[in-house]
PDB file of C-alpha atoms and ligand atoms in Angstrom:
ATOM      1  CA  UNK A  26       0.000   0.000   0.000  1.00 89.00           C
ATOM      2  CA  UNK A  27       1.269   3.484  -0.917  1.00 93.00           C
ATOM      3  CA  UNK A  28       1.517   5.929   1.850  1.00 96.00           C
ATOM      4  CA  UNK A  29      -1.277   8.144   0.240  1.00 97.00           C
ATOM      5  CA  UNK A  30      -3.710   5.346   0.384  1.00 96.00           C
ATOM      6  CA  UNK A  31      -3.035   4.899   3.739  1.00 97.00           C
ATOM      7  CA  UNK A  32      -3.899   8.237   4.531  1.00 98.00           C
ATOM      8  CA  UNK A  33      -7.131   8.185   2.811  1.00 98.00           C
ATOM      9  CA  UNK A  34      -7.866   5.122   4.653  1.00 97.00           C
ATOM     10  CA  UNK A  35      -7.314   6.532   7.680  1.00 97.00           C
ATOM     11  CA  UNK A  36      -9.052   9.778   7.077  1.00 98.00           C
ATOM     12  CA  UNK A  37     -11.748   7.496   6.308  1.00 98.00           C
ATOM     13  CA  UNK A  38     -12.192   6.447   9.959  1.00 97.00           C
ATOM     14  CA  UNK A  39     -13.039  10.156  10.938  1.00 96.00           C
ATOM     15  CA  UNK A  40     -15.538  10.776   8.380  1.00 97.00           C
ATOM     16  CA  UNK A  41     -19.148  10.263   9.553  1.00 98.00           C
ATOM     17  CA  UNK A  42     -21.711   8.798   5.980  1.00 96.00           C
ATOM     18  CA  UNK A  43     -22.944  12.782   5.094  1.00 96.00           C
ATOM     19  CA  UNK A  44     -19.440  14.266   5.126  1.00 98.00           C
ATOM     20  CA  UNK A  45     -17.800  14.310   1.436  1.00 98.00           C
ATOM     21  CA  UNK A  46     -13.994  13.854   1.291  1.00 98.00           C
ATOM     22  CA  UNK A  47     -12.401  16.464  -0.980  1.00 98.00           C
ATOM     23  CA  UNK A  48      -9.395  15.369  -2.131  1.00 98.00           C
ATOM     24  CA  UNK A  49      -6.688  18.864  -2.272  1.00 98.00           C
ATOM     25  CA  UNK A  50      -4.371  17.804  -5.226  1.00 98.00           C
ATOM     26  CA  UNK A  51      -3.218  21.233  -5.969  1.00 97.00           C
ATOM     27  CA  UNK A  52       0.890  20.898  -6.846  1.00 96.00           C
ATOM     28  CA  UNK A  53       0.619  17.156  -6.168  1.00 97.00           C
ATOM     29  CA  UNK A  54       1.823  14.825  -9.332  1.00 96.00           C
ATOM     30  CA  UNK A  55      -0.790  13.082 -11.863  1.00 97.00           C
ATOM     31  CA  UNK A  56       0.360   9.549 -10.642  1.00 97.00           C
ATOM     32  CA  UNK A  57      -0.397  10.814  -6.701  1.00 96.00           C
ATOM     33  CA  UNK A  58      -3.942  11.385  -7.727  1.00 98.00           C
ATOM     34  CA  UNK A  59      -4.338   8.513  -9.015  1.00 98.00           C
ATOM     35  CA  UNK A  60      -3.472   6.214  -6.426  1.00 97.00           C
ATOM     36  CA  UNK A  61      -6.413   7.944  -4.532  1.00 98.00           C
ATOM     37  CA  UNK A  62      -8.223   7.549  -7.489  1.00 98.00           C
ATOM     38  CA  UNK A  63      -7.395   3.919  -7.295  1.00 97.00           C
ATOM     39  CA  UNK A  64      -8.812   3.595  -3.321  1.00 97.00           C
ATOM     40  CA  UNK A  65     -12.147   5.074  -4.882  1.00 98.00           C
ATOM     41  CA  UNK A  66     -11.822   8.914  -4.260  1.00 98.00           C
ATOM     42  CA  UNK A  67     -13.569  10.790  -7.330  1.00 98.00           C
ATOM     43  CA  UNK A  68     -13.544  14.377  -5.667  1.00 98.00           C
ATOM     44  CA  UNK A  69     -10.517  16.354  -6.205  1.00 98.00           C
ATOM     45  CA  UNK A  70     -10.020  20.322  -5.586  1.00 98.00           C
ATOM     46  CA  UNK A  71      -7.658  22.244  -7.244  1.00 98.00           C
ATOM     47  CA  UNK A  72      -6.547  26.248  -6.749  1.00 97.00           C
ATOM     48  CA  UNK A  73      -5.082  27.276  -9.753  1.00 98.00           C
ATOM     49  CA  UNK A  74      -6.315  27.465 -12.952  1.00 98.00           C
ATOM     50  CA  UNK A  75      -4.140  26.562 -15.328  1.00 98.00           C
ATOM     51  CA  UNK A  76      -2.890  23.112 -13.505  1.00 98.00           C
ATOM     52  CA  UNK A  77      -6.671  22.095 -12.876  1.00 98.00           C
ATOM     53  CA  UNK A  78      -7.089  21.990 -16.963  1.00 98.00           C
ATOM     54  CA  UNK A  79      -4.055  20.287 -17.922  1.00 98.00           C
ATOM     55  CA  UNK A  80      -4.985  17.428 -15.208  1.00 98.00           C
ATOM     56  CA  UNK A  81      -8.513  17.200 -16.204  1.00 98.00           C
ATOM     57  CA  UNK A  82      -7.838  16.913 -19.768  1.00 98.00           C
ATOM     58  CA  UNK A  83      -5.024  13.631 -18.413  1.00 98.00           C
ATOM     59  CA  UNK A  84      -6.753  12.167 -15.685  1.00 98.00           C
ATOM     60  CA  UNK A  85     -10.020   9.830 -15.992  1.00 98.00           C
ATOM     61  CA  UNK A  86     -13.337  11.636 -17.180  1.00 98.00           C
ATOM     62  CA  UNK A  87     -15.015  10.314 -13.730  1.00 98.00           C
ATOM     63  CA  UNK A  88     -13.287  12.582 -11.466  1.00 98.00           C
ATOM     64  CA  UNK A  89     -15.608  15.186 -10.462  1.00 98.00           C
ATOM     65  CA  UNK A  90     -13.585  18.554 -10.401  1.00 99.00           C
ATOM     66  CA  UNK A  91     -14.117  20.942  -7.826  1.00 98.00           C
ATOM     67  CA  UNK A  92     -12.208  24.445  -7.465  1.00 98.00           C
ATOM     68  CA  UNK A  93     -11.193  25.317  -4.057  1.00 97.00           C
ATOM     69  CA  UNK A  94      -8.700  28.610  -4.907  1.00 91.00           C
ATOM     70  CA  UNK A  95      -9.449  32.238  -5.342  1.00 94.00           C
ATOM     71  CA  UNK A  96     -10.681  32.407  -8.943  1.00 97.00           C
ATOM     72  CA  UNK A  97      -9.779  35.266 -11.163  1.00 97.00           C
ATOM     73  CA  UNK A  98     -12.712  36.145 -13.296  1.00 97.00           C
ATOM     74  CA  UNK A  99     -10.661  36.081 -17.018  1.00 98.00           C
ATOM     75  CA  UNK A 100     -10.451  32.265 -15.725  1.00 98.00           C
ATOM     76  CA  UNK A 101     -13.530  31.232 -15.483  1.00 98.00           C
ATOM     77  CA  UNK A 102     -13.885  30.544 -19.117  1.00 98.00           C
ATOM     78  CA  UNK A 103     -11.353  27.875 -19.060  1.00 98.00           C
ATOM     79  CA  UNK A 104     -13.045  25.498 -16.324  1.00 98.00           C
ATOM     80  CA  UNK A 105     -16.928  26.355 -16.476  1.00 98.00           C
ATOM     81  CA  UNK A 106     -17.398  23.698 -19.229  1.00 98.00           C
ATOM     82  CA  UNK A 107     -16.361  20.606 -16.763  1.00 98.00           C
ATOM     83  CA  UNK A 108     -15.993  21.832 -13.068  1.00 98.00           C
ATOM     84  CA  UNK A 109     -18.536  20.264 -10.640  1.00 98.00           C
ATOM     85  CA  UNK A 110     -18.483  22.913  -7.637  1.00 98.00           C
ATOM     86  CA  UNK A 111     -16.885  26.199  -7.243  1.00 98.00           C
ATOM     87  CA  UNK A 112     -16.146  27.279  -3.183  1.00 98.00           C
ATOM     88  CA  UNK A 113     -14.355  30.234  -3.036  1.00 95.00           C
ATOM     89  CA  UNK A 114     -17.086  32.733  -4.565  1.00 98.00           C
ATOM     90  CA  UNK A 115     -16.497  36.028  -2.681  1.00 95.00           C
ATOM     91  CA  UNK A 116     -18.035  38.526  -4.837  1.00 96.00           C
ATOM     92  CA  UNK A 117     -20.714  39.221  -6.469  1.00 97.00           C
ATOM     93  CA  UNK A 118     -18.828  40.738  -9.337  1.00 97.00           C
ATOM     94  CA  UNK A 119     -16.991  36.779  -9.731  1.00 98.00           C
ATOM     95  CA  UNK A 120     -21.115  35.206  -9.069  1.00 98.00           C
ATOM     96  CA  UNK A 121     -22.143  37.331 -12.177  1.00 98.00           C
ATOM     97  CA  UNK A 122     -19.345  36.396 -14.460  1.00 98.00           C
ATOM     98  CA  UNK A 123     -19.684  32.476 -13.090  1.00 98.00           C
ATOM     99  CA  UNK A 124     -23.157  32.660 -14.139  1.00 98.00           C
ATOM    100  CA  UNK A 125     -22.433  34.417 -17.589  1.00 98.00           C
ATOM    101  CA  UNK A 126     -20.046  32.224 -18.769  1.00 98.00           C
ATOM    102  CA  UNK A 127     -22.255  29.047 -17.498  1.00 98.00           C
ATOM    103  CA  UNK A 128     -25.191  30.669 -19.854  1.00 98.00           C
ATOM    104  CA  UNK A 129     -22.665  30.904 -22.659  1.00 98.00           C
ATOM    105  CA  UNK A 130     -21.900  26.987 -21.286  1.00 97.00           C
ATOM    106  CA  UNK A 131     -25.059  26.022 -21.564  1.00 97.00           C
ATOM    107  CA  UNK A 132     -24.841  24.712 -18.054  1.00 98.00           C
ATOM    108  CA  UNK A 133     -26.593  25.827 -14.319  1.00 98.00           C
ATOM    109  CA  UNK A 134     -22.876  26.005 -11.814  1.00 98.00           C
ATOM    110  CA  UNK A 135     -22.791  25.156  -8.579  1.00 98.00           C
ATOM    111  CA  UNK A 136     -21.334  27.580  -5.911  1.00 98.00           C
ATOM    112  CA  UNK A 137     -20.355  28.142  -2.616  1.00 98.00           C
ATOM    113  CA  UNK A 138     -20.437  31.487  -1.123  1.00 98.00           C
ATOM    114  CA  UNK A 139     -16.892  32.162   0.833  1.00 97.00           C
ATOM    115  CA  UNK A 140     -17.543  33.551   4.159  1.00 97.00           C
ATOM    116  CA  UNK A 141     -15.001  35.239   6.144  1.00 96.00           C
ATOM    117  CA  UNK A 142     -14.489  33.918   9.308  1.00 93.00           C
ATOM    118  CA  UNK A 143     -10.610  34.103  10.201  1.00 88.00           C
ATOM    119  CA  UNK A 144      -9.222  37.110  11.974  1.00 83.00           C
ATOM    120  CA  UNK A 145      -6.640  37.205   9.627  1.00 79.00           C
ATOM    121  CA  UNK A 146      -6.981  40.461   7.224  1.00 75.00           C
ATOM    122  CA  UNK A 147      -5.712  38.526   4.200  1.00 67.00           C
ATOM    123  CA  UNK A 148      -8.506  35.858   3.547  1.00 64.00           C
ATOM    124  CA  UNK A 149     -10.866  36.367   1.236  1.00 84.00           C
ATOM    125  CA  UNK A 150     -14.631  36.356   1.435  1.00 94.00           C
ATOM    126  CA  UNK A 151     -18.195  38.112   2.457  1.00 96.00           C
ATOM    127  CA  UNK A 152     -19.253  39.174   5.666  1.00 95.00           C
ATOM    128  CA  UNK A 153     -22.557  38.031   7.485  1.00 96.00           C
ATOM    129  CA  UNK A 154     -23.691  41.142   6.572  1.00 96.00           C
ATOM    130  CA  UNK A 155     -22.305  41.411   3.165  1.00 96.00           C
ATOM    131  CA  UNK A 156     -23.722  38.344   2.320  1.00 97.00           C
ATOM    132  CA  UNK A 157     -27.281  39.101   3.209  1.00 97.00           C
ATOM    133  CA  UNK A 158     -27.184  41.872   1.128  1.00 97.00           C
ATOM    134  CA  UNK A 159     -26.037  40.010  -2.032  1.00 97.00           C
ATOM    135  CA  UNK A 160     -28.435  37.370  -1.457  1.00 97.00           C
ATOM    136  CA  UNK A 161     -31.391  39.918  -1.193  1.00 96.00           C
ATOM    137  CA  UNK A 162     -30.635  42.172  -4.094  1.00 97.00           C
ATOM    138  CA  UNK A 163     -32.375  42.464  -7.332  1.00 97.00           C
ATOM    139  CA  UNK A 164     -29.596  41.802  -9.106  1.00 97.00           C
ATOM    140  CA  UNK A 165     -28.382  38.540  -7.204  1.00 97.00           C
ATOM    141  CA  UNK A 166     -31.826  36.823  -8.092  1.00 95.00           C
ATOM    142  CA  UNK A 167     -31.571  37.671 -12.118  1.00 97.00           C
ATOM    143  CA  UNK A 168     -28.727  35.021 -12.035  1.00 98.00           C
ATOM    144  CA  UNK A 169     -29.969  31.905 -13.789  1.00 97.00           C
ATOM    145  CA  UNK A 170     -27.120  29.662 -14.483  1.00 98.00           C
ATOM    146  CA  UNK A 171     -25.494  29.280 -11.275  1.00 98.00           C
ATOM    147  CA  UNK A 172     -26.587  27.438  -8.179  1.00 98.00           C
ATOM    148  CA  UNK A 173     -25.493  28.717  -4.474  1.00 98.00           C
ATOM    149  CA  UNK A 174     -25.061  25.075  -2.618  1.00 98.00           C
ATOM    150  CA  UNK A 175     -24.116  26.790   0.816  1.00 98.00           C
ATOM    151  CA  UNK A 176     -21.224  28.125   2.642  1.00 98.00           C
ATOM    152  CA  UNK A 177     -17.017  27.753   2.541  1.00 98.00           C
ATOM    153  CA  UNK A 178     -14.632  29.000   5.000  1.00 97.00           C
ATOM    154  CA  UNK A 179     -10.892  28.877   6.220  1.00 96.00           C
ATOM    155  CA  UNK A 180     -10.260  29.411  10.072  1.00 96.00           C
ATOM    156  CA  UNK A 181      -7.137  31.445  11.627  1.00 94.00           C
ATOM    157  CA  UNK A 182      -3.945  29.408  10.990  1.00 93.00           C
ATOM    158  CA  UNK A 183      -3.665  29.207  15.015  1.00 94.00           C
ATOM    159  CA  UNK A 184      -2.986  26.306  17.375  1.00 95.00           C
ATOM    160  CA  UNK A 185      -6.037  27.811  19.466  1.00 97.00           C
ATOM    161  CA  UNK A 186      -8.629  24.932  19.186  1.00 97.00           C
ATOM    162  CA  UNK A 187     -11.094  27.256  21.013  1.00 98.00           C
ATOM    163  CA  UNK A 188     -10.738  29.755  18.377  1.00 97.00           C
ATOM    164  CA  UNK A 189     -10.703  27.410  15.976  1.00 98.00           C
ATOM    165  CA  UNK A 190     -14.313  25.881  17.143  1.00 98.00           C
ATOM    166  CA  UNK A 191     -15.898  29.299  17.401  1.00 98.00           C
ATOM    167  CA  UNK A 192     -15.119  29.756  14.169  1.00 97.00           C
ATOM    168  CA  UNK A 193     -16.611  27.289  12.343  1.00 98.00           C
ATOM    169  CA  UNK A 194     -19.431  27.385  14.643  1.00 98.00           C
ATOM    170  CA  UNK A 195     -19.827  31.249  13.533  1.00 98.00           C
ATOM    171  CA  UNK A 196     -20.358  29.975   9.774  1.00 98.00           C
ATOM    172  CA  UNK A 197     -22.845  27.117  10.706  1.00 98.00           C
ATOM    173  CA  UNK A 198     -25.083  29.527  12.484  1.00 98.00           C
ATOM    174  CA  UNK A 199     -24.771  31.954   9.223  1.00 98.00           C
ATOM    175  CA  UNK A 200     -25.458  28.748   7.117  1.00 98.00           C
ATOM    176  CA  UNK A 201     -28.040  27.692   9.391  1.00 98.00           C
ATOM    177  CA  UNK A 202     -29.578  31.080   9.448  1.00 98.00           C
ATOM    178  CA  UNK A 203     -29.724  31.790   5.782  1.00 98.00           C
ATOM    179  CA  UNK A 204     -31.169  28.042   5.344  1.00 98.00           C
ATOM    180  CA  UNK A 205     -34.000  29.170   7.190  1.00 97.00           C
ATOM    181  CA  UNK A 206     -34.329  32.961   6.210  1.00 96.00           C
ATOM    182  CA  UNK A 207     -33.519  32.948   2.547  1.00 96.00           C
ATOM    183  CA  UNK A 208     -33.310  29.696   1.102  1.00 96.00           C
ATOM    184  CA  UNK A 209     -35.968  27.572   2.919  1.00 95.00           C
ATOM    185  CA  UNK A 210     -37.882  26.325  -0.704  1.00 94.00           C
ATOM    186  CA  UNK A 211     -34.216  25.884  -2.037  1.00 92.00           C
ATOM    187  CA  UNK A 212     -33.352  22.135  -2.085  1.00 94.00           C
ATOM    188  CA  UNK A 213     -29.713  22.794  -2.819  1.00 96.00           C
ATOM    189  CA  UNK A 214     -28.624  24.947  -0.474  1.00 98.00           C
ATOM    190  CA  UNK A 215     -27.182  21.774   1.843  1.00 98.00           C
ATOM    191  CA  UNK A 216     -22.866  21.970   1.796  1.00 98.00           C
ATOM    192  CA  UNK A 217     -21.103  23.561   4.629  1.00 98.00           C
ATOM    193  CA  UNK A 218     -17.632  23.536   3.304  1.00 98.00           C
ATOM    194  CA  UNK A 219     -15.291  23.395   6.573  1.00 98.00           C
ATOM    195  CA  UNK A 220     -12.075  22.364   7.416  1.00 98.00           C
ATOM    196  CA  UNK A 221      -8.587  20.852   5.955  1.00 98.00           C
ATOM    197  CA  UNK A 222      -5.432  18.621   7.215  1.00 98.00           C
ATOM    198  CA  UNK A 223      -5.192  20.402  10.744  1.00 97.00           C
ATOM    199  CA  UNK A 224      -8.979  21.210  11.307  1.00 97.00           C
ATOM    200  CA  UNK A 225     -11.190  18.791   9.541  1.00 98.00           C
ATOM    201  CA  UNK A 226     -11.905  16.838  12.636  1.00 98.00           C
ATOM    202  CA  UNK A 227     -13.093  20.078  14.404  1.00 98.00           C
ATOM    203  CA  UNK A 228     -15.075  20.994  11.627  1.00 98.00           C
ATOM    204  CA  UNK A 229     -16.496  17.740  12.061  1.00 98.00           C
ATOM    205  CA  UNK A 230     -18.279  18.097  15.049  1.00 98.00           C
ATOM    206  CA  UNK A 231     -19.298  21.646  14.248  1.00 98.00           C
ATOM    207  CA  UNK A 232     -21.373  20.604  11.295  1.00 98.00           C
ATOM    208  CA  UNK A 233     -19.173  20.456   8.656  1.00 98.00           C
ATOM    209  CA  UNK A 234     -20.248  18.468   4.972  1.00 98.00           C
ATOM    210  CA  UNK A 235     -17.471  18.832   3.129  1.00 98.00           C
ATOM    211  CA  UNK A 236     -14.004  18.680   4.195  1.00 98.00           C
ATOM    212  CA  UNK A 237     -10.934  19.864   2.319  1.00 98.00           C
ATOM    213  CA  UNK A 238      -7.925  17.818   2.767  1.00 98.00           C
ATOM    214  CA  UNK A 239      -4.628  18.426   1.132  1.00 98.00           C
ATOM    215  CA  UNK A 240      -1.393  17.607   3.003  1.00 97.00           C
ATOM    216  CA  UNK A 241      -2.704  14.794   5.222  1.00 98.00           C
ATOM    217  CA  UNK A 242      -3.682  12.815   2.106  1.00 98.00           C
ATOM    218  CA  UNK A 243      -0.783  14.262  -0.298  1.00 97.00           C
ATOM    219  CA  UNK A 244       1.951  14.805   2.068  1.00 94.00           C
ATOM    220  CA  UNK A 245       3.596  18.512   1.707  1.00 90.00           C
ATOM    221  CA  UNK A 246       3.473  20.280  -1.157  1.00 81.00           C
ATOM    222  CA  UNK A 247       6.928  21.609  -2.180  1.00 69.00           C
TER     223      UNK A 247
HETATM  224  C1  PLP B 321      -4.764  24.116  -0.007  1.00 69.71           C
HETATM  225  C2  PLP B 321      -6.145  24.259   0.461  1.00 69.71           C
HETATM  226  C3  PLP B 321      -6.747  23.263   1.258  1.00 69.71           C
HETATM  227  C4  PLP B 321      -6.017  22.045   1.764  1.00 69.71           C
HETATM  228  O1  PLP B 321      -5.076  22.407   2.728  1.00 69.71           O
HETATM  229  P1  PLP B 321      -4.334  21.286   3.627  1.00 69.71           P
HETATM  230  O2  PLP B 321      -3.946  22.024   4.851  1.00 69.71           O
HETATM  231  O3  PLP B 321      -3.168  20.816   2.825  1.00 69.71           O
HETATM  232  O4  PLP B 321      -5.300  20.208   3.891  1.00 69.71           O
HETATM  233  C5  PLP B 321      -8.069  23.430   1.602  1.00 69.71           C
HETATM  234  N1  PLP B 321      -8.789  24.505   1.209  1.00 69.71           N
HETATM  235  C6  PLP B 321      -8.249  25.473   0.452  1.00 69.71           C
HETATM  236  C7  PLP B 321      -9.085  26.622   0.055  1.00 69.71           C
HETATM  237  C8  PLP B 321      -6.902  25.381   0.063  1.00 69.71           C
HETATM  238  O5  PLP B 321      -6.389  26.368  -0.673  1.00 69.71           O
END
């Protein structure tokens, strides 16, 4: 056994039926994706751009695509045609251009709205408040070809656990909220994106659906 399927299988332990495992491949080789592959993973995330198309277009036509990075809207154009789920939306500028290019596409996109959660300055995403505002404009509900499946957010790189925990319990409140305030007749609305290597169990308990783990499947990335 390869050490990467070891570490799925053991990830596997921690993972309760309703939590998806999102495999982070980002800078890991074609031949390391596919020995997850190989121990049945079909979810892989990717951050940049330019690496998630050359690997689609090598790796098998089951894997199920998901972009996990900050997405540039120029970009779009080159994934919107295969990618499954997008998490890091954090503007509505990005939403607009996600849903233009899926009309052009022919397809309806999947989303998740980034949330800001760390106390860190430099991560990216909507406030509670900011949010709300974008979900109950005019202009937010003209979009027709994307689909907002919930919530993603990143906690403070800290060792505080506590902080940690209050963290991700912040967004599953917000997710929990707008569930019930804004998208109650909305099937769809059902992923809370939460947690990676360091945090996933955490994120676990706090009500996470999707987890996205990188290093503890993949090792470091150089
Ligand atoms: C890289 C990355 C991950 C995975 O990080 P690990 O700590 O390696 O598990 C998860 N989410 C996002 C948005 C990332 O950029």
């Amino acid at each position: 056994m390869t050490i990467t399927e070891k570490n799925i299988l053991d990830i596997r332990k921690y993972l309760p039926a309703n939590v998806t495992l999102v495999c982070v491949s980002k800078f890991h080789s074609e031949s390391t994706i596919l020995e997850a592959y190989q121990t049945g993973e079909r979810i892989f995330g990717e951050s940049r751009v330019q690496e998630l198309t050359l690997k689609q277009q090598n790796l098998p036509d089951d894997i199920r695509w998901h972009f996990i990075g900050h997405l540039q809207t120029n970009k779009i154009k080159f994934i919107i045609n295969f990618v499954e789920l997008i998490h890091g939306v954090d503007s509505f500028k990005l939403l607009k251009e996600i849903d233009n290019q899926a009309k052009k596409n022919n397809r309806k996109v999947k989303c998740l709205l980034q949330i800001h959660i760390a106390r860190e300055e430099s991560k990216f995403g909507f406030s509670d408040e900011e949010v709300r505002e974008m979900l109950a404009s005019a202009e937010f509900t003209q979009l027709q070809h994307i689909q907002i499946a919930g919530l993603m957010g990143m906690a403070t790189l800290t060792e505080d656990k506590n902080q940690i925990r209050n963290e991700f319990r912040q967004l599953k409140m917000l997710f929990d909220q707008l569930k019930m305030d804004i998208f109650s007749q909305n099937e769809s609305f059902t992923e809370l994106s939460m947690g990676m290597s360091d945090d996933y169990t955490i994120a676990i308990e706090e009500g996470s659906t999707m987890v996205r783990v990188g290093s503890a499947i993949f090792g470091n990335r150089d």
